[in-house]
Short mmCIF file of N, CA and C in Angstrom, two decimals:
data_model
loop_
_atom_site.label_atom_id
_atom_site.label_comp_id
_atom_site.label_asym_id
_atom_site.label_seq_id
_atom_site.Cartn_x
_atom_site.Cartn_y
_atom_site.Cartn_z
N ALA A 1 -38.90 -44.46 32.30
CA ALA A 1 -40.20 -44.50 32.53
C ALA A 1 -40.94 -43.64 31.55
N ALA A 2 -41.96 -44.17 31.03
CA ALA A 2 -42.89 -43.60 29.96
C ALA A 2 -43.71 -42.44 30.70
N PRO A 3 -43.85 -41.41 29.83
CA PRO A 3 -44.81 -40.23 30.43
C PRO A 3 -46.29 -40.83 30.48
N PRO A 4 -46.96 -40.25 31.51
CA PRO A 4 -48.32 -40.84 31.44
C PRO A 4 -49.10 -40.28 30.20
N PRO A 5 -50.11 -41.32 29.77
CA PRO A 5 -50.89 -40.88 28.83
C PRO A 5 -51.78 -39.54 29.04
N SER A 6 -51.84 -38.78 28.15
CA SER A 6 -52.68 -37.49 28.46
C SER A 6 -54.10 -37.77 28.16
N ALA A 7 -54.87 -36.96 28.80
CA ALA A 7 -56.35 -37.11 28.76
C ALA A 7 -56.77 -36.62 27.30
N PRO A 8 -58.04 -37.16 26.86
CA PRO A 8 -58.40 -36.71 25.46
C PRO A 8 -58.48 -35.27 25.14
N GLY A 9 -58.72 -34.42 26.15
CA GLY A 9 -58.95 -33.03 25.71
C GLY A 9 -57.65 -32.17 25.95
N GLU A 10 -56.66 -32.81 26.53
CA GLU A 10 -55.40 -32.00 26.93
C GLU A 10 -54.46 -31.96 25.68
N PRO A 11 -53.66 -30.92 25.47
CA PRO A 11 -52.59 -31.03 24.46
C PRO A 11 -51.65 -31.87 24.80
N ALA A 12 -50.94 -32.41 23.89
CA ALA A 12 -49.92 -33.44 24.03
C ALA A 12 -48.61 -32.83 24.47
N SER A 13 -47.90 -33.44 25.33
CA SER A 13 -46.53 -32.76 25.76
C SER A 13 -45.50 -33.02 24.62
N PRO A 14 -44.71 -32.13 24.64
CA PRO A 14 -43.66 -32.12 23.48
C PRO A 14 -42.74 -33.46 23.83
N PRO A 15 -42.20 -33.88 22.89
CA PRO A 15 -41.29 -35.06 23.11
C PRO A 15 -40.06 -34.51 23.65
N PRO A 16 -39.32 -35.35 24.40
CA PRO A 16 -38.19 -34.84 25.13
C PRO A 16 -37.02 -34.67 24.05
N PRO A 17 -36.16 -33.56 24.35
CA PRO A 17 -35.05 -33.22 23.32
C PRO A 17 -34.12 -34.36 23.09
N GLN A 18 -33.64 -34.49 21.82
CA GLN A 18 -32.60 -35.43 21.58
C GLN A 18 -31.33 -34.85 21.88
N PRO A 19 -30.52 -35.73 22.47
CA PRO A 19 -29.07 -35.15 22.78
C PRO A 19 -28.36 -34.62 21.67
N LEU A 20 -27.74 -33.45 21.67
CA LEU A 20 -26.91 -32.84 20.46
C LEU A 20 -25.75 -33.59 20.36
N GLN A 21 -25.43 -34.17 19.11
CA GLN A 21 -24.17 -34.76 18.83
C GLN A 21 -23.15 -33.80 18.19
N TYR A 22 -22.00 -33.91 18.64
CA TYR A 22 -20.97 -33.13 18.31
C TYR A 22 -20.67 -33.21 16.77
N SER A 23 -20.86 -34.48 16.24
CA SER A 23 -20.41 -34.49 14.70
C SER A 23 -21.51 -33.89 13.92
N LEU A 24 -22.84 -33.84 14.43
CA LEU A 24 -23.91 -33.22 13.63
C LEU A 24 -23.70 -31.75 13.62
N LEU A 25 -23.24 -31.21 14.73
CA LEU A 25 -22.93 -29.84 14.92
C LEU A 25 -21.87 -29.31 13.97
N LEU A 26 -20.95 -30.17 14.00
CA LEU A 26 -19.73 -29.81 13.08
C LEU A 26 -20.15 -29.84 11.62
N GLN A 27 -21.03 -30.78 11.30
CA GLN A 27 -21.49 -31.00 9.84
C GLN A 27 -22.26 -29.50 9.45
N HIS A 28 -22.93 -28.91 10.40
CA HIS A 28 -23.60 -27.83 10.06
C HIS A 28 -22.64 -26.53 10.10
N LEU A 29 -21.57 -26.66 10.87
CA LEU A 29 -20.68 -25.48 10.97
C LEU A 29 -19.62 -25.52 9.94
N VAL A 30 -18.95 -26.59 9.47
CA VAL A 30 -17.93 -26.54 8.72
C VAL A 30 -18.00 -27.71 7.80
N GLY A 31 -19.01 -28.56 7.77
CA GLY A 31 -19.11 -29.73 6.88
C GLY A 31 -19.93 -29.46 5.58
N ASP A 32 -20.48 -30.57 5.00
CA ASP A 32 -21.28 -30.52 3.81
C ASP A 32 -22.43 -29.75 3.95
N LYS A 33 -23.24 -29.63 5.04
CA LYS A 33 -24.52 -29.07 5.28
C LYS A 33 -24.35 -27.63 5.57
N ARG A 34 -23.04 -27.01 5.67
CA ARG A 34 -22.87 -25.64 5.97
C ARG A 34 -23.56 -24.74 4.78
N GLN A 35 -24.31 -23.71 5.21
CA GLN A 35 -24.83 -22.70 4.19
C GLN A 35 -24.07 -21.55 4.28
N PRO A 36 -23.43 -21.23 3.16
CA PRO A 36 -22.63 -20.13 2.97
C PRO A 36 -23.49 -18.79 2.99
N ARG A 37 -22.99 -17.68 3.52
CA ARG A 37 -23.87 -16.62 3.73
C ARG A 37 -23.22 -15.60 2.80
N VAL A 38 -24.08 -14.77 2.23
CA VAL A 38 -23.63 -13.60 1.43
C VAL A 38 -23.36 -12.49 2.36
N TRP A 39 -22.01 -11.97 2.22
CA TRP A 39 -21.68 -10.82 3.02
C TRP A 39 -22.28 -9.61 2.74
N ASP A 40 -22.98 -9.15 3.75
CA ASP A 40 -23.80 -7.94 3.47
C ASP A 40 -23.49 -6.95 4.69
N PRO A 41 -22.70 -5.85 4.35
CA PRO A 41 -22.30 -4.83 5.57
C PRO A 41 -23.52 -4.38 6.25
N ALA A 42 -24.56 -4.24 5.61
CA ALA A 42 -25.75 -3.58 6.34
C ALA A 42 -26.24 -4.57 7.43
N ALA A 43 -26.12 -5.97 7.24
CA ALA A 43 -26.56 -6.72 8.21
C ALA A 43 -25.60 -6.74 9.44
N LEU A 44 -24.45 -6.04 9.29
CA LEU A 44 -23.62 -5.98 10.45
C LEU A 44 -23.66 -4.74 11.08
N GLY A 45 -24.65 -3.93 10.70
CA GLY A 45 -24.92 -2.61 11.26
C GLY A 45 -24.07 -1.31 10.54
N GLY A 46 -23.75 -1.76 9.25
CA GLY A 46 -23.10 -0.84 8.43
C GLY A 46 -24.12 0.18 7.75
N ILE A 47 -23.58 1.28 7.18
CA ILE A 47 -24.36 2.22 6.71
C ILE A 47 -24.57 1.91 5.06
N PRO A 48 -25.79 1.71 4.66
CA PRO A 48 -26.01 1.19 3.32
C PRO A 48 -25.62 2.32 2.37
N CYS A 49 -25.05 1.96 1.26
CA CYS A 49 -24.39 2.86 0.39
C CYS A 49 -25.42 2.95 -0.89
N PRO A 50 -25.69 4.23 -1.43
CA PRO A 50 -26.53 4.20 -2.54
C PRO A 50 -25.59 3.90 -3.73
N PRO A 51 -26.27 3.39 -4.87
CA PRO A 51 -25.39 2.96 -6.09
C PRO A 51 -24.70 4.25 -6.51
N LYS A 52 -23.38 3.96 -7.08
CA LYS A 52 -22.61 4.98 -7.55
C LYS A 52 -23.09 5.63 -8.88
N SER A 53 -23.04 6.84 -9.00
CA SER A 53 -23.46 7.73 -10.18
C SER A 53 -22.32 7.40 -11.29
N GLU A 54 -22.63 7.91 -12.41
CA GLU A 54 -21.53 7.79 -13.54
C GLU A 54 -20.51 8.75 -13.40
N GLU A 55 -20.71 9.76 -12.59
CA GLU A 55 -19.50 10.79 -12.38
C GLU A 55 -18.62 10.26 -11.41
N GLN A 56 -19.21 9.42 -10.23
CA GLN A 56 -18.24 8.75 -9.36
C GLN A 56 -17.42 7.78 -9.88
N LYS A 57 -18.09 6.91 -10.88
CA LYS A 57 -17.41 5.87 -11.48
C LYS A 57 -16.34 6.39 -12.47
N MET A 58 -16.52 7.61 -13.13
CA MET A 58 -15.56 8.17 -13.96
C MET A 58 -14.22 8.57 -13.07
N VAL A 59 -14.70 9.29 -11.90
CA VAL A 59 -13.55 9.67 -11.13
C VAL A 59 -12.75 8.57 -10.56
N GLU A 60 -13.41 7.45 -10.26
CA GLU A 60 -12.71 6.27 -9.77
C GLU A 60 -11.67 5.66 -10.91
N ARG A 61 -12.40 5.67 -12.21
CA ARG A 61 -11.33 5.18 -13.28
C ARG A 61 -10.23 6.08 -13.60
N VAL A 62 -10.31 7.32 -13.37
CA VAL A 62 -9.30 8.32 -13.57
C VAL A 62 -8.28 8.15 -12.50
N MET A 63 -8.82 7.99 -11.24
CA MET A 63 -7.86 7.80 -10.13
C MET A 63 -7.18 6.48 -10.08
N GLU A 64 -7.79 5.54 -10.74
CA GLU A 64 -7.06 4.21 -10.98
C GLU A 64 -6.21 4.02 -12.17
N SER A 65 -6.17 5.12 -12.90
CA SER A 65 -5.39 5.04 -14.17
C SER A 65 -3.91 5.18 -13.95
N CYS A 66 -3.04 4.63 -14.65
CA CYS A 66 -1.65 4.66 -14.51
C CYS A 66 -1.06 6.08 -14.58
N PRO A 67 -1.60 6.97 -15.63
CA PRO A 67 -1.09 8.28 -15.58
C PRO A 67 -1.33 9.14 -14.36
N PHE A 68 -2.52 8.88 -13.67
CA PHE A 68 -2.86 9.68 -12.50
C PHE A 68 -1.96 9.07 -11.40
N LYS A 69 -1.75 7.83 -11.30
CA LYS A 69 -0.82 7.27 -10.20
C LYS A 69 0.53 7.82 -10.44
N ALA A 70 1.06 7.72 -11.56
CA ALA A 70 2.39 8.35 -11.89
C ALA A 70 2.55 9.83 -11.37
N ALA A 71 1.52 10.49 -11.86
CA ALA A 71 1.56 11.97 -11.56
C ALA A 71 1.58 12.18 -10.06
N LEU A 72 0.64 11.45 -9.42
CA LEU A 72 0.61 11.64 -7.89
C LEU A 72 1.99 11.14 -7.25
N ALA A 73 2.52 10.04 -7.75
CA ALA A 73 3.78 9.72 -7.17
C ALA A 73 5.05 10.76 -7.42
N CYS A 74 4.80 11.30 -8.63
CA CYS A 74 5.83 12.19 -8.82
C CYS A 74 5.73 13.55 -8.10
N VAL A 75 4.50 14.03 -7.88
CA VAL A 75 4.32 15.17 -6.98
C VAL A 75 4.71 14.76 -5.61
N GLY A 76 4.24 13.67 -5.02
CA GLY A 76 4.55 13.21 -3.74
C GLY A 76 6.18 13.20 -3.48
N GLY A 77 6.74 12.47 -4.65
CA GLY A 77 8.26 12.33 -4.38
C GLY A 77 9.01 13.59 -4.46
N PHE A 78 8.50 14.58 -5.24
CA PHE A 78 9.05 15.94 -5.30
C PHE A 78 8.91 16.66 -4.00
N VAL A 79 7.76 16.50 -3.33
CA VAL A 79 7.62 17.24 -2.11
C VAL A 79 8.53 16.61 -0.90
N LEU A 80 8.46 15.25 -1.01
CA LEU A 80 9.32 14.51 0.08
C LEU A 80 10.64 14.58 -0.18
N GLY A 81 11.22 14.68 -1.37
CA GLY A 81 12.50 14.95 -1.72
C GLY A 81 13.07 16.20 -1.35
N GLY A 82 12.17 17.25 -1.60
CA GLY A 82 12.49 18.60 -1.21
C GLY A 82 12.69 18.86 0.23
N ALA A 83 11.83 18.24 0.97
CA ALA A 83 11.96 18.22 2.42
C ALA A 83 13.03 17.56 2.96
N PHE A 84 13.47 16.40 2.41
CA PHE A 84 14.53 15.65 2.83
C PHE A 84 15.91 16.45 2.49
N GLY A 85 15.89 17.13 1.34
CA GLY A 85 17.02 17.73 0.88
C GLY A 85 17.34 18.96 1.84
N ILE A 86 16.32 19.60 2.09
CA ILE A 86 16.35 20.81 3.01
C ILE A 86 16.88 20.46 4.43
N PHE A 87 16.21 19.22 4.81
CA PHE A 87 16.59 18.77 6.13
C PHE A 87 18.12 18.46 6.22
N THR A 88 18.64 17.62 5.24
CA THR A 88 20.08 17.14 5.09
C THR A 88 20.99 18.41 4.93
N ALA A 89 20.43 19.39 4.20
CA ALA A 89 21.39 20.62 4.07
C ALA A 89 21.38 21.34 5.42
N GLY A 90 20.33 21.31 6.27
CA GLY A 90 20.27 21.97 7.43
C GLY A 90 21.24 21.45 8.56
N ILE A 91 21.35 20.12 8.40
CA ILE A 91 22.26 19.56 9.47
C ILE A 91 23.76 19.31 8.81
N ASP A 92 23.97 19.64 7.60
CA ASP A 92 25.38 19.65 7.07
C ASP A 92 26.00 20.94 7.52
N THR A 93 27.34 20.51 8.02
CA THR A 93 28.19 21.63 8.44
C THR A 93 28.81 22.42 7.27
N ASN A 94 28.92 21.71 6.20
CA ASN A 94 29.66 22.33 4.96
C ASN A 94 28.72 23.19 4.05
N VAL A 95 27.48 23.53 4.39
CA VAL A 95 26.58 24.21 3.68
C VAL A 95 26.99 25.62 3.78
N GLY A 96 27.21 26.30 2.54
CA GLY A 96 27.69 27.56 2.44
C GLY A 96 29.11 27.81 2.64
N PHE A 97 29.89 26.63 2.71
CA PHE A 97 31.32 26.82 2.87
C PHE A 97 32.06 26.98 1.53
N ASP A 98 33.01 27.89 1.71
CA ASP A 98 33.77 28.32 0.57
C ASP A 98 35.20 27.69 0.65
N PRO A 99 35.64 26.77 -0.15
CA PRO A 99 36.81 26.23 -0.09
C PRO A 99 38.12 27.10 -0.28
N LYS A 100 37.82 28.18 -0.91
CA LYS A 100 38.92 29.20 -1.06
C LYS A 100 39.23 29.90 0.16
N ASP A 101 38.32 30.18 1.02
CA ASP A 101 38.43 30.81 2.22
C ASP A 101 37.73 30.10 3.37
N PRO A 102 38.55 29.05 3.93
CA PRO A 102 37.84 28.33 4.99
C PRO A 102 37.46 28.91 6.30
N TYR A 103 38.05 30.05 6.58
CA TYR A 103 37.78 30.69 7.94
C TYR A 103 36.65 31.71 7.75
N ARG A 104 36.19 31.98 6.58
CA ARG A 104 35.07 32.88 6.40
C ARG A 104 33.78 32.20 6.93
N THR A 105 33.01 32.93 7.59
CA THR A 105 31.64 32.43 8.07
C THR A 105 30.66 32.70 6.89
N PRO A 106 29.81 31.66 6.49
CA PRO A 106 28.90 31.96 5.30
C PRO A 106 27.74 32.80 5.81
N THR A 107 27.32 33.55 4.99
CA THR A 107 26.05 34.49 5.33
C THR A 107 24.84 33.58 5.20
N ALA A 108 23.81 34.14 5.80
CA ALA A 108 22.43 33.44 5.91
C ALA A 108 21.93 33.13 4.34
N LYS A 109 22.23 34.21 3.65
CA LYS A 109 21.78 34.03 2.23
C LYS A 109 22.39 32.97 1.39
N GLU A 110 23.71 32.76 1.61
CA GLU A 110 24.60 31.66 1.06
C GLU A 110 23.93 30.26 1.54
N VAL A 111 23.82 30.18 2.82
CA VAL A 111 23.25 29.01 3.44
C VAL A 111 21.89 28.59 2.85
N LEU A 112 21.01 29.72 2.77
CA LEU A 112 19.67 29.34 2.20
C LEU A 112 19.77 29.02 0.77
N LYS A 113 20.62 29.65 0.09
CA LYS A 113 20.66 29.36 -1.37
C LYS A 113 21.20 27.84 -1.64
N ASP A 114 22.38 27.41 -0.77
CA ASP A 114 22.77 26.04 -0.90
C ASP A 114 21.76 25.00 -0.40
N MET A 115 20.86 25.26 0.53
CA MET A 115 19.75 24.58 1.05
C MET A 115 18.75 24.42 -0.08
N GLY A 116 18.36 25.59 -0.67
CA GLY A 116 17.30 25.45 -1.73
C GLY A 116 17.96 24.71 -2.97
N GLN A 117 19.18 24.81 -3.14
CA GLN A 117 19.74 24.10 -4.34
C GLN A 117 19.75 22.52 -4.03
N ARG A 118 20.18 22.27 -2.88
CA ARG A 118 19.99 20.72 -2.43
C ARG A 118 18.60 20.21 -2.33
N GLY A 119 17.79 21.06 -1.90
CA GLY A 119 16.27 20.63 -1.81
C GLY A 119 15.71 20.41 -3.23
N ILE A 120 16.23 21.26 -4.17
CA ILE A 120 15.46 21.06 -5.55
C ILE A 120 16.12 19.73 -6.24
N SER A 121 17.42 19.65 -5.97
CA SER A 121 18.21 18.31 -6.53
C SER A 121 17.43 17.06 -5.97
N TYR A 122 17.30 17.07 -4.80
CA TYR A 122 16.74 15.81 -4.09
C TYR A 122 15.26 15.68 -4.57
N ALA A 123 14.59 16.82 -4.64
CA ALA A 123 13.10 16.74 -5.23
C ALA A 123 13.09 16.33 -6.53
N LYS A 124 13.96 16.63 -7.34
CA LYS A 124 13.81 16.10 -8.80
C LYS A 124 14.05 14.50 -8.81
N ASN A 125 15.18 14.21 -7.97
CA ASN A 125 15.50 12.79 -8.15
C ASN A 125 14.42 11.96 -7.36
N PHE A 126 13.77 12.25 -6.27
CA PHE A 126 12.73 11.53 -5.57
C PHE A 126 11.53 11.61 -6.56
N ALA A 127 11.28 12.65 -7.31
CA ALA A 127 10.19 12.66 -8.24
C ALA A 127 10.25 11.67 -9.41
N ILE A 128 11.45 11.63 -9.89
CA ILE A 128 11.85 10.57 -11.02
C ILE A 128 11.62 9.23 -10.60
N VAL A 129 12.11 8.95 -9.40
CA VAL A 129 12.11 7.53 -8.86
C VAL A 129 10.67 7.24 -8.53
N GLY A 130 9.87 8.12 -8.07
CA GLY A 130 8.51 7.87 -7.63
C GLY A 130 7.64 7.65 -8.91
N ALA A 131 7.89 8.54 -9.95
CA ALA A 131 7.14 8.17 -11.25
C ALA A 131 7.59 6.95 -11.85
N MET A 132 8.76 6.55 -11.99
CA MET A 132 9.15 5.42 -12.38
C MET A 132 8.66 4.16 -11.79
N PHE A 133 8.67 4.14 -10.53
CA PHE A 133 8.09 3.02 -9.66
C PHE A 133 6.69 2.84 -9.87
N SER A 134 5.99 4.00 -9.81
CA SER A 134 4.60 3.94 -9.88
C SER A 134 4.11 3.49 -11.32
N CYS A 135 4.89 3.92 -12.39
CA CYS A 135 4.36 3.56 -13.78
C CYS A 135 4.72 2.06 -13.86
N THR A 136 5.91 1.63 -13.34
CA THR A 136 6.26 0.14 -13.56
C THR A 136 5.25 -0.55 -12.82
N GLU A 137 4.88 -0.21 -11.52
CA GLU A 137 3.95 -1.02 -10.95
C GLU A 137 2.49 -1.14 -11.43
N CYS A 138 2.14 -0.04 -12.11
CA CYS A 138 0.91 0.09 -12.74
C CYS A 138 0.82 -0.91 -14.06
N VAL A 139 2.01 -0.85 -14.65
CA VAL A 139 2.09 -1.71 -15.94
C VAL A 139 2.14 -3.24 -15.64
N VAL A 140 2.93 -3.48 -14.54
CA VAL A 140 2.98 -4.87 -14.09
C VAL A 140 1.75 -5.36 -13.45
N GLU A 141 1.04 -4.68 -12.82
CA GLU A 141 -0.33 -4.91 -12.26
C GLU A 141 -1.24 -5.19 -13.27
N SER A 142 -1.23 -4.41 -14.48
CA SER A 142 -2.13 -4.50 -15.58
C SER A 142 -1.87 -5.66 -16.33
N TYR A 143 -0.65 -6.02 -16.46
CA TYR A 143 -0.17 -7.20 -17.14
C TYR A 143 -0.62 -8.44 -16.54
N ARG A 144 -0.36 -8.42 -15.08
CA ARG A 144 -0.50 -9.75 -14.45
C ARG A 144 -2.02 -9.91 -14.12
N GLY A 145 -2.78 -8.79 -13.95
CA GLY A 145 -4.12 -8.89 -13.75
C GLY A 145 -4.52 -9.25 -12.18
N LYS A 146 -3.50 -8.93 -11.23
CA LYS A 146 -3.59 -9.07 -9.95
C LYS A 146 -3.01 -8.01 -9.18
N SER A 147 -3.49 -7.75 -7.99
CA SER A 147 -2.99 -6.78 -7.11
C SER A 147 -2.41 -7.37 -5.83
N ASP A 148 -1.05 -7.92 -5.87
CA ASP A 148 -0.52 -8.44 -4.72
C ASP A 148 0.89 -7.83 -4.34
N TRP A 149 1.68 -8.53 -3.51
CA TRP A 149 2.89 -7.95 -3.18
C TRP A 149 3.93 -8.26 -4.14
N LYS A 150 3.72 -9.18 -5.18
CA LYS A 150 4.78 -9.39 -6.17
C LYS A 150 4.73 -8.34 -7.16
N ASN A 151 3.78 -7.65 -7.38
CA ASN A 151 3.82 -6.33 -8.21
C ASN A 151 4.84 -5.31 -7.84
N SER A 152 4.78 -5.09 -6.51
CA SER A 152 5.74 -3.99 -5.88
C SER A 152 7.25 -4.49 -6.02
N VAL A 153 7.36 -5.93 -5.77
CA VAL A 153 8.67 -6.45 -5.75
C VAL A 153 9.31 -6.46 -7.29
N ILE A 154 8.52 -6.74 -8.24
CA ILE A 154 8.92 -6.86 -9.71
C ILE A 154 9.25 -5.36 -9.98
N SER A 155 8.40 -4.51 -9.81
CA SER A 155 8.43 -3.15 -10.18
C SER A 155 9.77 -2.44 -9.42
N GLY A 156 9.99 -2.67 -8.19
CA GLY A 156 11.04 -2.40 -7.43
C GLY A 156 12.36 -2.97 -8.06
N CYS A 157 12.40 -4.13 -8.54
CA CYS A 157 13.52 -4.56 -9.09
C CYS A 157 13.76 -3.89 -10.42
N ILE A 158 12.80 -3.78 -11.35
CA ILE A 158 12.88 -2.99 -12.64
C ILE A 158 13.40 -1.61 -12.33
N THR A 159 12.70 -0.93 -11.31
CA THR A 159 13.19 0.65 -11.10
C THR A 159 14.60 0.70 -10.60
N GLY A 160 14.92 -0.13 -9.46
CA GLY A 160 16.19 -0.12 -9.03
C GLY A 160 17.32 -0.72 -9.92
N GLY A 161 16.97 -1.72 -10.76
CA GLY A 161 17.92 -2.05 -11.86
C GLY A 161 18.22 -0.93 -12.80
N ALA A 162 17.11 -0.17 -13.29
CA ALA A 162 17.27 0.78 -14.23
C ALA A 162 18.21 2.03 -13.74
N ILE A 163 17.91 2.49 -12.55
CA ILE A 163 18.74 3.35 -11.90
C ILE A 163 20.08 2.94 -11.73
N GLY A 164 20.31 1.78 -11.14
CA GLY A 164 21.81 1.33 -10.91
C GLY A 164 22.39 0.99 -12.29
N PHE A 165 21.83 0.56 -13.23
CA PHE A 165 22.40 0.12 -14.59
C PHE A 165 23.24 1.29 -15.26
N ARG A 166 22.96 2.49 -14.76
CA ARG A 166 23.80 3.57 -15.42
C ARG A 166 25.20 3.33 -14.96
N ALA A 167 25.41 2.95 -13.74
CA ALA A 167 26.83 2.82 -13.19
C ALA A 167 27.44 1.35 -13.63
N GLY A 168 26.67 0.53 -14.27
CA GLY A 168 27.40 -0.78 -14.68
C GLY A 168 26.36 -1.90 -14.44
N LEU A 169 26.67 -3.07 -14.82
CA LEU A 169 25.91 -4.22 -14.58
C LEU A 169 25.77 -4.73 -13.08
N LYS A 170 26.83 -4.64 -12.53
CA LYS A 170 26.87 -5.08 -10.95
C LYS A 170 26.08 -4.16 -10.31
N ALA A 171 26.14 -2.78 -10.53
CA ALA A 171 25.39 -1.74 -9.82
C ALA A 171 23.97 -2.05 -10.12
N GLY A 172 23.61 -2.42 -11.40
CA GLY A 172 22.20 -2.67 -11.79
C GLY A 172 21.57 -3.84 -11.01
N VAL A 173 22.36 -4.89 -10.78
CA VAL A 173 21.85 -6.02 -10.13
C VAL A 173 21.71 -5.74 -8.62
N ILE A 174 22.79 -4.96 -8.05
CA ILE A 174 22.47 -4.57 -6.64
C ILE A 174 21.36 -3.64 -6.56
N GLY A 175 21.27 -2.70 -7.35
CA GLY A 175 19.93 -1.87 -7.28
C GLY A 175 18.75 -2.57 -7.42
N CYS A 176 18.66 -3.62 -8.26
CA CYS A 176 17.48 -4.39 -8.51
C CYS A 176 17.14 -5.08 -7.22
N GLY A 177 18.13 -5.76 -6.64
CA GLY A 177 17.91 -6.60 -5.35
C GLY A 177 17.52 -5.62 -4.23
N GLY A 178 18.28 -4.54 -4.03
CA GLY A 178 17.91 -3.63 -2.92
C GLY A 178 16.62 -2.96 -3.14
N PHE A 179 16.21 -2.51 -4.22
CA PHE A 179 14.96 -1.72 -4.32
C PHE A 179 13.86 -2.76 -4.15
N ALA A 180 13.94 -4.11 -4.78
CA ALA A 180 13.01 -5.11 -4.50
C ALA A 180 12.84 -5.40 -3.08
N ALA A 181 13.82 -5.48 -2.36
CA ALA A 181 13.73 -5.87 -0.92
C ALA A 181 13.06 -4.93 -0.07
N PHE A 182 13.54 -3.54 -0.51
CA PHE A 182 12.88 -2.45 0.14
C PHE A 182 11.43 -2.35 -0.22
N SER A 183 10.97 -2.53 -1.44
CA SER A 183 9.61 -2.57 -1.80
C SER A 183 8.85 -3.62 -1.03
N ALA A 184 9.40 -4.81 -1.04
CA ALA A 184 8.81 -5.98 -0.28
C ALA A 184 8.53 -5.57 1.18
N ALA A 185 9.58 -4.93 1.87
CA ALA A 185 9.51 -4.59 3.19
C ALA A 185 8.24 -3.60 3.37
N VAL A 186 8.28 -2.62 2.61
CA VAL A 186 7.06 -1.65 2.71
C VAL A 186 5.82 -2.09 2.33
N ASP A 187 5.77 -3.01 1.38
CA ASP A 187 4.45 -3.59 1.09
C ASP A 187 4.08 -4.53 2.25
N TYR A 188 4.89 -5.21 2.80
CA TYR A 188 4.60 -6.17 3.94
C TYR A 188 4.05 -5.34 5.02
N TYR A 189 4.79 -4.12 5.39
CA TYR A 189 4.38 -3.30 6.56
C TYR A 189 2.99 -2.69 6.18
N LEU A 190 2.75 -2.40 5.13
CA LEU A 190 1.47 -1.54 4.71
C LEU A 190 0.34 -2.47 4.61
N ARG A 191 0.46 -3.73 4.10
CA ARG A 191 -0.56 -4.70 4.12
C ARG A 191 -0.72 -5.39 5.22
#
């Protein structure tokens, strides 16, 4: 039934709404008529950030540089290796043991000396491995121009292969595969 005609002085009533078609809605949501939006964190309630100063940009460049990353990995490896070495020496029953006199109980000074030596040895090894891996990853990332999981796998293979190659070709191949797999697992877990 048609609506009754309105009187000459009355406002016209709005036309009845058209039924919404699903295909038209999809065109606007995922189709050709979709309007991409520029991502703005302030629109989502984020805190607007002021533009970065030259000092901030310089600090960011330094922190993203290969030498800084290598130094940071070296220091971190040294600390972690030292802690690991002291821990393993602490649970080792042969620390301070004298093979010439197996029945003698080691003194606290001898035990602490052995723990310190093992801690320093582990710390140096971890620092070298950390610096090698970080340098290699930074060089691979710079060469590829991408920051993804492949960088850590490639650099893990290079680092593990270089460490294992000192013991022969077979050890180098095993080191390459093992370190690459470990790097991939860590990268997968962290990302």
